[in-house]
Amino acid sequence: MRIPAVLLTVALVGVTPATAVVAGSPSAIGVAADTGTQQTCDFESLYDETIRSVVTIQVRTDGGGGLGSGFVYDESGRIVTNQHVVADAETVEVQFDRGQWRTAEVVGTDAYSDLAVLEVDDVPDYADPLAVESGHPETGQRVAALGSPLGLQGTITDGIVSGTNRSLPAGQEGGPQFTIPNTLQTTAAISPGNSGGPLVDCTGTVVGVNTAGAQGGENIGFAVPSTRVERVVPALIQNGSYTHSFLGISSRDVSPAVAEQAGLNVTSGVLVQQVISGSPADGAIQSGDVVLQVAGQPVASQEDLASALVRYRPGDTISMQILRDGERRTVEVTLGERPAPGETLGD
């Protein structure tokens, strides 16, 4: 599902007001068996065991500043947060759960996943790293969001994973716009200031990084999934950046109405509207093609296509099943490197 940008606010609270339009077992600490066959979170224990690893982030920029959240990622004093929390930061200060302040260095950022890594010296010994889930959470799974909404340090809100594979509009107001694919939707309240804080399951394992809430909607928030954290954060630590794959098309979903208008014999898939000259798709894919599969994975929508492509890196060659002139055929495309936001191919 593609989320309308007008409905979203970045979960970052400004020091001066500012908003922007916009990645276990029953013995575990937060799990308690109920009287039925399912289990429920023991949120009191979950909070006690995880909040010590959650931080408040204060950022100063030329335009003022803002507050966000983050969590301790490893034993080397690295902290994960959102890219939009530290974008254009001149100074970054981190406050731990018991009040200690540390100056942080920005190690790496990635706009396309809205992830960033900070590093601080002398992390308090009580602030242990949080484990990061390597798999995908299930829709309906209980979760909790931790952070500092509206600057209220040490806050927990509870809910469930209410959806997956959401395409989240991102980018600075008045600047280049893009989408973050395959994000999580949750009913756990995510408010300004929650940005960068962890979304955890009942064992205290991070399943997402909170990034945005919905204006005018109740119980709708979004988080970058832990699978993206697993891929992107190590590269940010090592290189300071992450390269994303790039296909080079503009497209729209195929619906019955689109299929009738375009004379197609399928009612799902992704209709290619334009192929960017010089892009990886140029020469392999044509305007009017319908993408049906990527590497054997069915593609019913632009969200499916984006979720499939995000698993690959620049230089990877993928097979794609397309519909062209009423016939299905397979083409191979070697993916390129996605230009930075606002840049065009060849800049």
Coordinates of C-alpha atoms in Angstrom, one line a residue:
M1 CA 0.0 0.0 0.0
R2 CA 1.4 3.4 -1.0
I3 CA 0.8 6.0 1.8
P4 CA -0.3 9.5 0.7
A5 CA 2.5 11.9 1.7
V6 CA 0.0 14.5 2.9
L7 CA -1.0 12.2 5.8
L8 CA 2.5 11.7 7.2
T9 CA 4.7 13.6 9.6
V10 CA 8.2 12.7 10.5
A11 CA 8.3 11.6 14.1
L12 CA 10.8 14.3 15.0
V13 CA 10.1 17.1 17.4
G14 CA 11.8 20.5 17.0
V15 CA 13.5 22.4 19.7
T16 CA 11.9 25.3 17.9
P17 CA 8.5 24.1 16.4
A18 CA 9.0 22.4 13.1
T19 CA 7.4 19.6 11.1
A20 CA 8.3 18.0 7.8
V21 CA 6.5 15.9 5.3
V22 CA 7.8 12.7 4.8
A23 CA 13.0 2.2 6.7
G24 CA 10.5 -15.4 21.2
S25 CA 10.3 -17.8 23.7
P26 CA 7.9 -17.9 26.7
S27 CA 10.8 -17.4 29.1
A28 CA 11.9 -14.2 27.5
I29 CA 11.6 -11.0 29.6
G30 CA 8.5 -9.5 28.0
V31 CA 6.5 -12.7 27.3
A32 CA 3.9 -14.0 29.6
A33 CA 1.5 -16.9 28.9
D34 CA -2.2 -16.1 29.1
T35 CA -5.1 -18.4 29.7
G36 CA -5.5 -19.2 26.0
T37 CA -3.1 -20.7 23.5
Q38 CA -1.6 -17.3 22.6
Q39 CA 0.9 -15.3 24.5
T40 CA 0.7 -11.6 25.6
C41 CA 3.5 -9.1 26.3
D42 CA 4.4 -8.4 29.9
F43 CA 5.0 -4.7 29.1
E44 CA 6.2 -3.8 32.6
S45 CA 9.1 -6.3 32.3
L46 CA 9.6 -5.4 28.7
Y47 CA 10.0 -1.7 29.6
D48 CA 12.3 -2.4 32.5
E49 CA 14.7 -4.5 30.5
T50 CA 14.8 -2.3 27.3
I51 CA 14.4 1.3 28.2
R52 CA 18.0 1.5 29.6
S53 CA 19.2 1.0 26.0
V54 CA 17.0 3.8 24.5
V55 CA 18.4 7.3 24.1
T56 CA 17.1 10.8 23.5
I57 CA 18.9 12.6 20.7
Q58 CA 19.2 16.4 20.6
V59 CA 20.4 18.0 17.3
R60 CA 21.5 21.5 16.5
T61 CA 21.5 22.8 12.9
D62 CA 21.7 26.2 11.2
G63 CA 17.9 26.3 11.2
G64 CA 17.4 25.5 14.9
G65 CA 17.3 21.8 15.9
G66 CA 15.2 19.0 17.0
L67 CA 14.8 16.0 19.2
G68 CA 14.6 12.3 18.3
S69 CA 15.3 8.9 19.7
G70 CA 17.7 6.0 19.2
F71 CA 19.0 2.8 20.7
V72 CA 22.3 1.2 21.5
Y73 CA 23.3 -1.1 18.7
D74 CA 26.6 -2.7 19.7
E75 CA 29.3 -2.8 22.3
S76 CA 31.4 -0.2 20.5
G77 CA 29.1 2.6 21.5
R78 CA 27.2 2.9 18.3
I79 CA 23.6 4.1 18.2
V80 CA 21.0 3.6 15.5
T81 CA 18.5 6.3 14.7
N82 CA 16.8 7.9 11.7
Q83 CA 18.6 9.7 9.0
H84 CA 16.1 12.6 9.1
V85 CA 16.9 13.0 12.8
V86 CA 20.5 14.0 12.2
A87 CA 20.2 15.5 8.7
D88 CA 22.2 18.7 8.5
A89 CA 23.3 18.4 12.1
E90 CA 26.1 20.6 13.4
T91 CA 26.1 19.0 16.8
V92 CA 24.5 15.9 18.2
E93 CA 24.0 15.2 21.9
V94 CA 22.7 11.9 23.3
Q95 CA 21.0 11.5 26.7
F96 CA 20.9 8.1 28.3
D97 CA 18.1 6.8 30.4
R98 CA 19.6 7.9 33.7
G99 CA 20.4 11.4 32.6
Q100 CA 24.0 11.2 31.3
W101 CA 24.8 13.3 28.3
R102 CA 27.3 12.4 25.6
T103 CA 28.4 14.1 22.4
A104 CA 27.9 11.9 19.4
E105 CA 29.6 11.6 16.1
V106 CA 27.6 10.8 13.0
V107 CA 29.2 7.7 11.5
G108 CA 27.0 7.2 8.5
T109 CA 23.6 8.1 7.1
D110 CA 21.3 6.7 4.4
A111 CA 18.3 8.7 3.2
Y112 CA 16.7 5.9 1.2
S113 CA 16.3 3.7 4.3
D114 CA 16.0 6.6 6.7
L115 CA 18.7 5.1 8.9
A116 CA 21.8 6.6 10.6
V117 CA 24.5 5.5 12.9
L118 CA 26.0 7.6 15.7
E119 CA 29.0 6.8 17.9
V120 CA 29.6 7.9 21.5
D121 CA 32.4 7.4 23.9
D122 CA 31.9 6.0 27.4
V123 CA 28.4 4.4 27.0
P124 CA 27.0 3.8 30.5
D125 CA 27.4 0.2 31.6
Y126 CA 23.7 -0.3 32.1
A127 CA 22.9 0.5 28.4
D128 CA 23.3 -2.8 26.8
P129 CA 22.9 -3.3 23.0
L130 CA 19.4 -4.4 21.8
A131 CA 19.2 -7.5 19.7
V132 CA 18.0 -6.9 16.1
E133 CA 15.6 -9.5 14.6
S134 CA 16.8 -11.0 11.3
G135 CA 13.4 -12.1 10.0
H136 CA 10.1 -10.4 9.3
P137 CA 7.5 -9.8 12.0
E138 CA 4.0 -11.2 11.4
T139 CA 1.0 -9.1 10.9
G140 CA -0.9 -9.1 14.2
Q141 CA 2.3 -9.6 16.3
R142 CA 2.4 -7.6 19.5
V143 CA 5.0 -4.8 19.6
A144 CA 6.0 -1.8 21.6
A145 CA 7.5 1.6 20.5
L146 CA 10.1 3.2 22.8
G147 CA 11.5 6.7 22.7
S148 CA 10.9 10.3 23.6
P149 CA 7.7 11.5 22.0
L150 CA 7.3 15.3 22.3
G151 CA 10.5 15.2 24.4
L152 CA 9.0 13.0 27.0
Q153 CA 11.9 10.7 27.8
G154 CA 11.5 7.0 28.5
T155 CA 8.1 6.4 27.0
I156 CA 6.6 3.1 25.8
T157 CA 3.4 2.6 23.7
D158 CA 2.0 -0.7 22.8
G159 CA 0.2 -2.2 19.8
I160 CA 0.5 -4.7 17.0
V161 CA 2.1 -4.9 13.6
S162 CA -0.9 -3.9 11.6
G163 CA 0.6 -4.2 8.1
T164 CA 3.8 -4.8 6.2
N165 CA 5.1 -3.9 2.7
R166 CA 4.1 -0.3 3.0
S167 CA 5.7 2.3 0.7
L168 CA 6.4 5.4 2.8
P169 CA 6.8 8.8 1.2
A170 CA 10.0 10.5 2.4
G171 CA 12.2 13.5 1.7
Q172 CA 12.5 17.0 3.0
E173 CA 9.7 19.5 2.5
G174 CA 10.4 21.5 -0.7
G175 CA 13.2 19.0 -1.6
P176 CA 13.4 15.8 -3.6
Q177 CA 10.7 13.3 -2.8
F178 CA 11.1 9.5 -2.9
T179 CA 9.6 6.4 -1.1
I180 CA 11.0 4.0 1.4
P181 CA 9.7 0.5 0.4
N182 CA 8.6 -2.4 2.6
T183 CA 8.1 -0.5 5.8
L184 CA 6.0 -1.8 8.8
Q185 CA 2.7 -0.3 9.9
T186 CA 1.9 -0.4 13.6
T187 CA -0.8 0.6 16.0
A188 CA 1.8 1.5 18.6
A189 CA 1.6 5.3 18.9
I190 CA 4.5 7.0 17.1
S191 CA 4.6 10.8 17.8
P192 CA 7.1 13.6 17.1
G193 CA 10.2 12.7 19.0
N194 CA 9.8 8.9 18.6
S195 CA 11.9 9.0 15.4
G196 CA 14.8 6.6 15.5
G197 CA 13.6 4.7 18.6
P198 CA 13.1 1.0 18.5
L199 CA 10.0 -1.0 17.8
V200 CA 10.4 -4.2 19.8
D201 CA 8.7 -7.5 20.1
C202 CA 7.7 -9.1 23.4
T203 CA 11.3 -10.5 23.9
G204 CA 12.8 -7.0 23.6
T205 CA 14.2 -7.7 20.1
V206 CA 14.1 -4.8 17.7
V207 CA 11.8 -5.5 14.7
G208 CA 11.8 -1.9 13.4
V209 CA 13.0 1.6 13.7
N210 CA 10.2 4.1 14.3
T211 CA 10.1 6.8 11.6
A212 CA 6.7 8.4 11.0
G213 CA 3.2 8.9 12.3
A214 CA 0.0 9.7 10.4
Q215 CA -1.7 13.1 10.7
G216 CA -5.4 12.8 11.3
G217 CA -5.3 9.1 11.8
E218 CA -5.4 7.1 15.0
N219 CA -3.2 4.1 15.7
I220 CA -1.2 4.4 12.5
G221 CA 2.6 4.6 12.6
F222 CA 5.4 3.4 10.5
A223 CA 8.8 1.8 11.1
V224 CA 11.8 0.8 9.0
P225 CA 12.0 -3.0 9.3
S226 CA 14.8 -4.8 11.1
T227 CA 15.7 -6.7 7.9
R228 CA 16.7 -3.3 6.4
V229 CA 18.7 -2.5 9.6
E230 CA 20.6 -5.8 9.2
R231 CA 21.6 -4.9 5.6
V232 CA 22.2 -1.1 5.9
V233 CA 23.7 -0.5 9.3
P234 CA 26.9 -2.6 8.9
A235 CA 27.6 -0.7 5.7
L236 CA 27.1 2.6 7.4
I237 CA 29.6 1.6 10.1
Q238 CA 32.1 0.4 7.6
N239 CA 31.7 3.0 4.7
G240 CA 29.5 5.8 6.1
S241 CA 27.0 5.1 3.3
Y242 CA 24.9 2.4 1.6
T243 CA 24.5 1.9 -2.1
H244 CA 21.0 1.0 -3.3
S245 CA 20.1 -0.9 -6.4
F246 CA 18.5 1.0 -9.3
L247 CA 16.4 -0.2 -12.2
G248 CA 15.4 3.0 -13.9
I249 CA 11.7 3.0 -14.8
S250 CA 8.6 5.0 -13.9
S251 CA 5.5 2.9 -13.5
R252 CA 1.9 2.4 -12.3
D253 CA -0.1 -0.5 -10.9
V254 CA -2.2 -2.5 -13.3
S255 CA -5.8 -2.5 -12.3
P256 CA -8.8 -3.7 -14.3
A257 CA -9.4 -0.1 -15.5
V258 CA -5.7 0.4 -16.5
A259 CA -5.7 -3.0 -18.2
E260 CA -8.8 -2.1 -20.3
Q261 CA -7.3 1.3 -21.2
A262 CA -4.0 -0.2 -22.2
G263 CA -5.4 -3.2 -24.0
L264 CA -3.7 -5.7 -21.6
N265 CA -4.7 -9.3 -21.0
V266 CA -3.7 -9.2 -17.3
T267 CA -5.2 -7.2 -14.4
S268 CA -2.3 -7.1 -12.0
G269 CA 1.4 -6.3 -12.3
V270 CA 3.4 -3.1 -12.9
L271 CA 2.9 -1.1 -16.2
V272 CA 6.1 0.5 -17.3
Q273 CA 5.4 4.1 -18.3
Q274 CA 8.9 5.4 -19.0
V275 CA 12.4 3.9 -19.1
I276 CA 15.1 6.3 -18.1
S277 CA 17.7 6.7 -20.9
G278 CA 21.0 5.2 -19.9
S279 CA 19.6 3.3 -16.9
P280 CA 20.0 -0.4 -16.3
A281 CA 16.5 -1.0 -17.7
D282 CA 17.3 0.8 -21.0
G283 CA 17.4 -1.8 -23.8
A284 CA 15.9 -4.6 -21.7
I285 CA 12.6 -3.1 -20.8
Q286 CA 10.3 -0.9 -22.9
S287 CA 7.5 1.5 -22.2
G288 CA 4.3 -0.5 -22.2
D289 CA 5.8 -3.6 -20.8
V290 CA 4.2 -5.1 -17.7
V291 CA 6.5 -6.5 -15.0
L292 CA 5.0 -9.7 -13.7
Q293 CA 7.9 -11.4 -11.7
V294 CA 11.3 -10.6 -10.4
A295 CA 13.6 -13.6 -9.8
G296 CA 10.5 -15.8 -9.7
Q297 CA 8.7 -13.6 -7.2
P298 CA 5.3 -12.5 -8.3
V299 CA 4.9 -8.7 -8.7
A300 CA 1.3 -7.5 -8.4
S301 CA 2.0 -3.9 -7.5
Q302 CA 4.7 -1.2 -7.3
E303 CA 5.1 -2.1 -3.6
D304 CA 5.9 -5.7 -4.6
L305 CA 8.4 -4.5 -7.2
A306 CA 10.2 -2.2 -4.8
S307 CA 10.3 -4.9 -2.1
A308 CA 11.8 -7.3 -4.5
L309 CA 14.5 -4.9 -5.8
V310 CA 15.5 -3.8 -2.3
R311 CA 16.9 -7.2 -1.7
Y312 CA 19.5 -6.8 -4.4
R313 CA 22.7 -4.7 -4.7
P314 CA 24.2 -2.7 -7.6
G315 CA 25.9 -5.1 -10.0
D316 CA 23.4 -8.0 -9.3
T317 CA 21.8 -9.5 -12.4
I318 CA 18.2 -10.4 -12.0
S319 CA 15.7 -12.1 -14.3
M320 CA 12.4 -10.4 -14.8
Q321 CA 9.2 -11.8 -16.4
I322 CA 7.4 -9.2 -18.4
L323 CA 4.4 -9.1 -20.7
R324 CA 5.1 -7.4 -24.0
D325 CA 2.7 -7.3 -26.9
G326 CA 0.5 -9.9 -25.2
E327 CA 3.4 -12.4 -24.8
R328 CA 5.3 -13.3 -21.7
R329 CA 9.0 -13.3 -21.9
T330 CA 12.0 -13.2 -19.6
V331 CA 14.7 -10.5 -19.6
E332 CA 17.8 -10.1 -17.6
V333 CA 18.8 -6.7 -16.1
T334 CA 22.1 -5.9 -14.2
L335 CA 21.1 -3.4 -11.6
G336 CA 22.9 -0.1 -11.2
E337 CA 23.5 2.3 -8.3
R338 CA 20.6 4.5 -7.3
P339 CA 21.4 8.2 -7.6
A340 CA 21.3 10.3 -4.5
P341 CA 18.0 12.1 -3.8
G342 CA 17.6 15.0 -6.1
E343 CA 20.3 13.8 -8.5
T344 CA 19.5 12.5 -12.0
L345 CA 21.3 9.7 -13.9
G346 CA 24.6 11.0 -15.2
D347 CA 24.9 13.9 -12.7

